[in-house]
Coordinates of C-alpha atoms in Angstrom, one line a residue:
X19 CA 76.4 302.0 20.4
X20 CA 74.0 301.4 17.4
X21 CA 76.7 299.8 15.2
X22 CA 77.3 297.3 18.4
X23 CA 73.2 296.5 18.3
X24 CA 73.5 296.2 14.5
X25 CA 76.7 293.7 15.1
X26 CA 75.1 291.8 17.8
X27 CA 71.6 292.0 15.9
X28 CA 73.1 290.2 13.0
X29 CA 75.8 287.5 14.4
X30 CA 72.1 286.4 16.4
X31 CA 70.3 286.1 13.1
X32 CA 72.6 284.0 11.6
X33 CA 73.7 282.1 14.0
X34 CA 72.8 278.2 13.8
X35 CA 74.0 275.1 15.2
X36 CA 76.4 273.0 13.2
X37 CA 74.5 270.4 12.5
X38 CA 71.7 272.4 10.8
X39 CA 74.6 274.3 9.3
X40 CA 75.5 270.9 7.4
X41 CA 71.9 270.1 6.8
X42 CA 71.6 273.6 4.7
X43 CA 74.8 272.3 2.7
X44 CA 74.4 268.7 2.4
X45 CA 71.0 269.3 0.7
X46 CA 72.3 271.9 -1.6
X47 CA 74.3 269.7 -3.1
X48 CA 77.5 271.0 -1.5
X49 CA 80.4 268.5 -1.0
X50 CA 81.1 268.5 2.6
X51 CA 84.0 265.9 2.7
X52 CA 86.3 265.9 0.4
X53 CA 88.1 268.5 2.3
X54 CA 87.8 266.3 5.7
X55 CA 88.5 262.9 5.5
X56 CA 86.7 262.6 9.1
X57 CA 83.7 264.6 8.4
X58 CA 81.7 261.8 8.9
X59 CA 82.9 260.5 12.5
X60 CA 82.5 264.1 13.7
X61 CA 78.9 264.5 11.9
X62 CA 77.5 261.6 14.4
X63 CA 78.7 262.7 17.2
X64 CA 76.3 265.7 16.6
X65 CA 72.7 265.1 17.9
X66 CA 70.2 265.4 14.9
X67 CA 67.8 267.9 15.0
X68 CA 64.6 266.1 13.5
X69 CA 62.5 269.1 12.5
X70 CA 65.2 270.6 10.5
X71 CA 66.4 267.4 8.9
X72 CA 63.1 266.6 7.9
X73 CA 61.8 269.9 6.7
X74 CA 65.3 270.3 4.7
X75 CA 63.8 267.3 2.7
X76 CA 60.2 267.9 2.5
X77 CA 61.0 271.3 0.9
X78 CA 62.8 269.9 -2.2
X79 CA 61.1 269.0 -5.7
X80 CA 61.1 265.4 -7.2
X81 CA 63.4 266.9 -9.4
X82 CA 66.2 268.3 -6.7
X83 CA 65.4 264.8 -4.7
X84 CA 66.8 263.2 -8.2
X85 CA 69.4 265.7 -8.7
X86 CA 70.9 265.2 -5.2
X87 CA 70.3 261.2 -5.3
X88 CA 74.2 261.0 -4.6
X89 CA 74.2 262.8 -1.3
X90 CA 71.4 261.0 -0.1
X91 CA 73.1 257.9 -1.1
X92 CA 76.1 258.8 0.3
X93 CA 74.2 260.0 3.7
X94 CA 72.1 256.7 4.0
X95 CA 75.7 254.8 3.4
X96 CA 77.2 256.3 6.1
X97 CA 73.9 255.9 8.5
X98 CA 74.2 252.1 7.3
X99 CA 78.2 251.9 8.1
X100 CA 78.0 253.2 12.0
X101 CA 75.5 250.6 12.6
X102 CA 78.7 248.3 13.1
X103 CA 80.2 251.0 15.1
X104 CA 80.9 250.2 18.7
X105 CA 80.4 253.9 19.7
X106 CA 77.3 254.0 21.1
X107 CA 76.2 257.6 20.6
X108 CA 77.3 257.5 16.9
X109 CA 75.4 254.2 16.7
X110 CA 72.3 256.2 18.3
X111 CA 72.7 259.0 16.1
X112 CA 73.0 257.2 13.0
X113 CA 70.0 255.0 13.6
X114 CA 68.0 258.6 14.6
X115 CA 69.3 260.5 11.2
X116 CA 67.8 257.3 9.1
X117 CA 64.8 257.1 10.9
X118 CA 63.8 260.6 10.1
X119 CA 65.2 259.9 6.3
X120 CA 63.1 256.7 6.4
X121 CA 59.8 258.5 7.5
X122 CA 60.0 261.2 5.1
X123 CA 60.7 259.9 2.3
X124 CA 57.7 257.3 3.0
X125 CA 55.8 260.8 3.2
X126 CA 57.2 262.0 0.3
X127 CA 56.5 258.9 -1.7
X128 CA 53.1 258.2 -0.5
X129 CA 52.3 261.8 -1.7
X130 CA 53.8 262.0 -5.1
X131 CA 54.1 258.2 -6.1
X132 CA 56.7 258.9 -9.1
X133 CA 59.6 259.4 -6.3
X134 CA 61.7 256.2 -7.0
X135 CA 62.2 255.2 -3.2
X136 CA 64.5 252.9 -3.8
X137 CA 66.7 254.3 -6.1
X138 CA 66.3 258.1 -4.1
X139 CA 67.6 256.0 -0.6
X140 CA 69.8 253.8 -2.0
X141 CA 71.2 254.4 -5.7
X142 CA 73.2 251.1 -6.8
X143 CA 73.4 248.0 -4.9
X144 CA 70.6 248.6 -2.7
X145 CA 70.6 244.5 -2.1
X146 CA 74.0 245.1 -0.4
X147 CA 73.3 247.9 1.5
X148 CA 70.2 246.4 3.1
X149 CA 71.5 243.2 3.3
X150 CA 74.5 244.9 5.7
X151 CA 72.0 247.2 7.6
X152 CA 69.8 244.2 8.4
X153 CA 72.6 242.3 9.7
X154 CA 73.8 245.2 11.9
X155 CA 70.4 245.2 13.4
X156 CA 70.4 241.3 13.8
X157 CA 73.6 241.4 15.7
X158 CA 72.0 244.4 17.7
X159 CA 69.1 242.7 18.4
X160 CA 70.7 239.3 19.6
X161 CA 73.9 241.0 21.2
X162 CA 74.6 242.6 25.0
X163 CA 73.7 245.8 24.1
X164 CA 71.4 248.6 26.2
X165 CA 67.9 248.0 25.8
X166 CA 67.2 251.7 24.6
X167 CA 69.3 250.5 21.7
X168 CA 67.7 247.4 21.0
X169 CA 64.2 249.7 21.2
X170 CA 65.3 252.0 18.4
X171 CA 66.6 249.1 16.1
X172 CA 63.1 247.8 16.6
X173 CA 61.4 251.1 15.8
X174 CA 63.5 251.2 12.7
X175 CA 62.4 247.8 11.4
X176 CA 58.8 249.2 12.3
X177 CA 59.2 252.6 9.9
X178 CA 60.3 250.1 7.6
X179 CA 57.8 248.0 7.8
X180 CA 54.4 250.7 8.3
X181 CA 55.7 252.8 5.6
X182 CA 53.0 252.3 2.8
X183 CA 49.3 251.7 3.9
X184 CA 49.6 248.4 1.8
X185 CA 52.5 246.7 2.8
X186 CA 53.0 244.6 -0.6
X187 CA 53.3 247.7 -2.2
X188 CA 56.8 248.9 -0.2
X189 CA 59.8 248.3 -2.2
X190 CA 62.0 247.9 0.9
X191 CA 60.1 244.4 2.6
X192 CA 61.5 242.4 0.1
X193 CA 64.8 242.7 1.7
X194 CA 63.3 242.0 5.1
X195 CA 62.4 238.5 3.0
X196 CA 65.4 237.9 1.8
X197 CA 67.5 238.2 4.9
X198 CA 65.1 237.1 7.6
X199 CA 65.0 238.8 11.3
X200 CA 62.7 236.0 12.8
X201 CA 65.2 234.1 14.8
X202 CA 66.2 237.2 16.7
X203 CA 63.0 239.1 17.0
X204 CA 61.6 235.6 18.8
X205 CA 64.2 235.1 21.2
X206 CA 63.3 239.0 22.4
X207 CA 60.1 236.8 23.7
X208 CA 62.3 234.4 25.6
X209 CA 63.4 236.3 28.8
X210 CA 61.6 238.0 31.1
X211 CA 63.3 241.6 30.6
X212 CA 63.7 241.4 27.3
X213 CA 60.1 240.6 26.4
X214 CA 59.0 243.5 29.0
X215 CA 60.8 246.1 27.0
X216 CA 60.3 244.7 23.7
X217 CA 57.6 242.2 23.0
X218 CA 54.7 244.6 22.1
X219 CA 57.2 245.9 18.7
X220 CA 58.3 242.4 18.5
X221 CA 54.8 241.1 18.1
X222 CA 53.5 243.7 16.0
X223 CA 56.3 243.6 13.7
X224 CA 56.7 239.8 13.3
X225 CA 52.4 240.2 12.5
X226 CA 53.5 243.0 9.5
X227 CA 56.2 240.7 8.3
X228 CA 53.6 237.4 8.3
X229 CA 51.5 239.6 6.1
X230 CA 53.9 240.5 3.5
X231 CA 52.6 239.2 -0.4
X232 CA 51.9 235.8 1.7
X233 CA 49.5 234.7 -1.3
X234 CA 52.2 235.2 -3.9
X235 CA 55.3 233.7 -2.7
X236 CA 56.8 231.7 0.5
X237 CA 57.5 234.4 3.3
X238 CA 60.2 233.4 5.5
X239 CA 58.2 234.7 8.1
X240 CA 54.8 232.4 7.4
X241 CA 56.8 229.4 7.6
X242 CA 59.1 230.2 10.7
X243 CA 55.8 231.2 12.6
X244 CA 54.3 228.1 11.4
X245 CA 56.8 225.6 12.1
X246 CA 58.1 226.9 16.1
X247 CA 58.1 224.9 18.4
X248 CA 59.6 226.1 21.2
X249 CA 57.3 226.5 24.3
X250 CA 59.1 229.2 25.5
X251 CA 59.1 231.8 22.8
X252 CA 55.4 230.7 21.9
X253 CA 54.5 231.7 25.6
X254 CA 56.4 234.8 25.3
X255 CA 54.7 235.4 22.3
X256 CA 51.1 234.8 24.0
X257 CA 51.8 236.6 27.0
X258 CA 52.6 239.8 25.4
X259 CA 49.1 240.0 23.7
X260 CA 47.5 238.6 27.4
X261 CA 49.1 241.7 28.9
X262 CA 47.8 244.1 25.9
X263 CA 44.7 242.5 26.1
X264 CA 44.3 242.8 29.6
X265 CA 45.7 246.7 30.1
X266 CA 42.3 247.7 28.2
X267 CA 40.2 244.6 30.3
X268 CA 41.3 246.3 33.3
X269 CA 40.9 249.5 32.8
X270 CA 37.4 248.7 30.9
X271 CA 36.1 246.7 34.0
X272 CA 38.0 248.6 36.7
X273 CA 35.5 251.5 35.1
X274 CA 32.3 249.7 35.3
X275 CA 32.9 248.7 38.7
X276 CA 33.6 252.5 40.0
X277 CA 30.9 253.7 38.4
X278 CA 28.2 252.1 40.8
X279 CA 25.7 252.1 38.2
X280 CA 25.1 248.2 37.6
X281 CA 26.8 245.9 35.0
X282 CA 24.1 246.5 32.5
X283 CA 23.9 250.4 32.5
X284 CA 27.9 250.4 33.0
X285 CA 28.2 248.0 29.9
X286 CA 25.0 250.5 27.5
X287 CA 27.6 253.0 28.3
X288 CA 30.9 251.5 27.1
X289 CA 29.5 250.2 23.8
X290 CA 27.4 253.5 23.2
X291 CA 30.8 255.6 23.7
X292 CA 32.5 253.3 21.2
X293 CA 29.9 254.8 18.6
X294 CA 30.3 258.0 19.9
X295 CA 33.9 258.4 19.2
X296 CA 34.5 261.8 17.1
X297 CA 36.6 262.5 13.8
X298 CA 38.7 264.3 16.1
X299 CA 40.3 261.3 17.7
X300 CA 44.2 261.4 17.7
X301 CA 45.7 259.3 15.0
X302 CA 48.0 256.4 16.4
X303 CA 51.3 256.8 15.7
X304 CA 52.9 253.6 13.8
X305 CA 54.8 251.3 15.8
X306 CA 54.3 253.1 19.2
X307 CA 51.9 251.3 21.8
X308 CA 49.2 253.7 23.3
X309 CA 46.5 252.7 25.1
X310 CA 43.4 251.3 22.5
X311 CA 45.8 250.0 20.1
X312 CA 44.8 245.8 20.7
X313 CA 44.2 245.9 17.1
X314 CA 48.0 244.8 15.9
X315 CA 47.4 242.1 18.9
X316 CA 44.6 240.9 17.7
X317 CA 46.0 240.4 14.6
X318 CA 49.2 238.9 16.1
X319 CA 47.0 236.2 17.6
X320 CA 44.9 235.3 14.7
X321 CA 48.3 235.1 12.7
X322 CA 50.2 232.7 15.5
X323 CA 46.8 230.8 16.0
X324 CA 46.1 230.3 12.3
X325 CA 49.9 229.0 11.0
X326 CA 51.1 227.2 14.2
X327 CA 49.4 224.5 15.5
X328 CA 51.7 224.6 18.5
X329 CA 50.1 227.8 19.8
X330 CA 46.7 226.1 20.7
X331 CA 48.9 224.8 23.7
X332 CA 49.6 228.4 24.6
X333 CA 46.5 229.8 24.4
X334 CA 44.9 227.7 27.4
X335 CA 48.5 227.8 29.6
X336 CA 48.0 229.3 33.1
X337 CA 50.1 232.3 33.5
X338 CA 50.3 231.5 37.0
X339 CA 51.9 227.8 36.3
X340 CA 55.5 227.8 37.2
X341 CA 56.4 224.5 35.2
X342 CA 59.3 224.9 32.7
X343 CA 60.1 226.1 30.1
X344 CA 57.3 228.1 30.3
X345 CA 58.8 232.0 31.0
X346 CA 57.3 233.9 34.6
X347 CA 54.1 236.3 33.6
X348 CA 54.9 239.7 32.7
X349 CA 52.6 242.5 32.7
X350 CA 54.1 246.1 31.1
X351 CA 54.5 248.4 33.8
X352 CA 51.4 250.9 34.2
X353 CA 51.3 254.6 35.7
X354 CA 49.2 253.5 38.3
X355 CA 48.4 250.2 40.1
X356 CA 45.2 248.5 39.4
X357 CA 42.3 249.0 42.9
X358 CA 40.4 246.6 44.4
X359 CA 37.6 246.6 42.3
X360 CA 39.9 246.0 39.1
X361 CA 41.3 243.2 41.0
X362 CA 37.8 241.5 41.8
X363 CA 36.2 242.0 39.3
X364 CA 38.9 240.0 36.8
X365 CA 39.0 237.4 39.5
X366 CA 42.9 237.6 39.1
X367 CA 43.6 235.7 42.4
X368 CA 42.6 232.9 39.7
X369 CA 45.2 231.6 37.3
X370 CA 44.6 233.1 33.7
X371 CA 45.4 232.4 30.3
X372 CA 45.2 233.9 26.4
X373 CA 42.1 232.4 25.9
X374 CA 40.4 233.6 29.2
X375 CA 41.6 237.4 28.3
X376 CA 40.5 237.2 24.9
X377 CA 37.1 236.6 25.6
X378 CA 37.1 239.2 28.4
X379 CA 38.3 241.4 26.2

């Protein structure tokens, strides 16, 4: 009986799922497929497991990170080459895996800044391998695909974009220059759907993108903002920051008017809690919209206002006007309908626009 305990006791310890199994290997340096020539077709049908993957890379040395440049290579490669895949789960799983990849080694590079980012991720011709990844996520973006998968190209193009504090300083914009994703972010603004799932990340990204080394050389993305003209998309673009602007309005106002206490004590409040915020407060996630982050469309607004003169039409068009081209309002869905008093006290039986948020907000 106690060598069956000892037996059990130790198949339990070591056992592992696969994928972790491969994580172990692959960052040891171990060559996991020349002995399977479909290692890689069977690696993304297994579902990452984010913690491991990402504390099998936080754990190595700059030095083992250089040593085992070829793996990672060969690992981002592959992530790169299922984009075209019409497999959906190894499309998922691929664009998961490179996430975490993406976000670490940010991490990693922020912390030590001798880790070569490029040359850790990539190895030789990075300008091809970027240039095919961002043309996988163009066709994903424009083409009939789930929105979930649409949402995590997007979320992809947003690690890419967030992952130095100073965006001029990350190595891996420039290829976001040189093969532009304007044309089909902005048509994500177009339809109603689309723009409901997407426009917050397509907003905040297409702001990142405006900001990138725009002093020092033309950015694709400065002069496509500046130069649209087409009333839809600019109305998409203005009703997604009317909708952020107006979740924290209502909620802001739907508060005052609860509270019973008069617009002036109600109003001492708000602005003396803004002060009172402590060092505690959560930080917020990059490229993920949580409630208090108007910031990014803010700055969305003052880029579309300040390069497009086009835009000053959008900012004083009704949301409730039905002429065309114009696209139907859209508000993000919320977790609970806004009362009576929210209602009244935005006077939303009235026809809105940008410019009317903005200064509520």
């Amino acid at each position: 009986m106690s060598m069956r305990k000892r037996s059990g006791s130790g198949s339990k310890r070591h056992l592992k799922e696969k994928v972790v199994q491969i994580y172990e290997s692959f960052f040891k340096g171990d060559d996991l497929t020349s002995d399977n020539p479909t290692f890689w077709d069977e690696f993304f049908l297994l579902k990452p497991k984010i913690p491991q993957l990402e504390a099998e890379i936080q754990k190595l040395t700059v030095d083992q990170l250089n040593n085992l440049k070829d793996n990672i290579n060969l690992l981002v490669s592959q992530c790169i080459e299922m984009q075209g895949q019409e497999h959906h789960i190894r499309l998922v799983y691929a664009l998961q895996t490179f996430s975490v990849i993406l976000t670490t080694m940010y991490q990693r590079a922020s912390q030590d800044p001798s880790i070569n980012l490029k040359h850790v991720l990539l190895g030789e011709n990075p300008n091809i391998k970027m240039q095919k990844l961002l043309e996988h996520c163009g066709s994903v973006l424009s083409g009939d695909v789930p929105d979930s998968l649409k949402s995590m190209v997007l979320k992809l193009l947003l690690i890419i974009a967030t992952g130095f504090d100073n965006i001029d300083d990350n190595p891996l914009v420039e290829y976001l220059m040189s093969h532009s994703l304007f044309d089909p972010l902005i048509q994500l603004l177009c339809t109603s759907s689309e723009r409901q799932h997407h426009g917050y990340d397509v907003v905040l990204l297409v702001m990142f993108l405006v900001n990138y080394k725009k002093q020092e050389s033309a950015n694709p993305y400065v002069v496509k903002l500046s130069i649209l003209d087409d009333e839809c998309a600019l109305n998409g673009y203005g009703q997604v920051i009317t909708a952020a602007l107006n979740d924290f309005v209502m909620t802001t106002f739907g508060g005052m008017q609860a509270s019973g206490g008069g617009w002036l004590s109600s109003l001492t409040s708000m602005v003396g809690g803004i002060f009172l915020t402590t060092d505690d407060t959560q930080p917020v996630v990059r490229g993920q919209r949580q409630s208090g982050t108007e910031e990014g469309m803010l700055l969305g607004l003052f880029a579309a206002a300040h390069l497009n003169r086009n835009f000053m039409t959008t900012l004083a068009h009704s949301s409730a006007a039905s002429a065309p081209p114009s696209p139907p309002a859209t508000l993000p869905p919320r977790q609970s309908p806004p009362n009576l008093a929210q209602i009244q006290a935005l006077n939303n039986d009235q026809p809105t626009n940008l410019l009317v948020t903005f200064f509520q907000y």
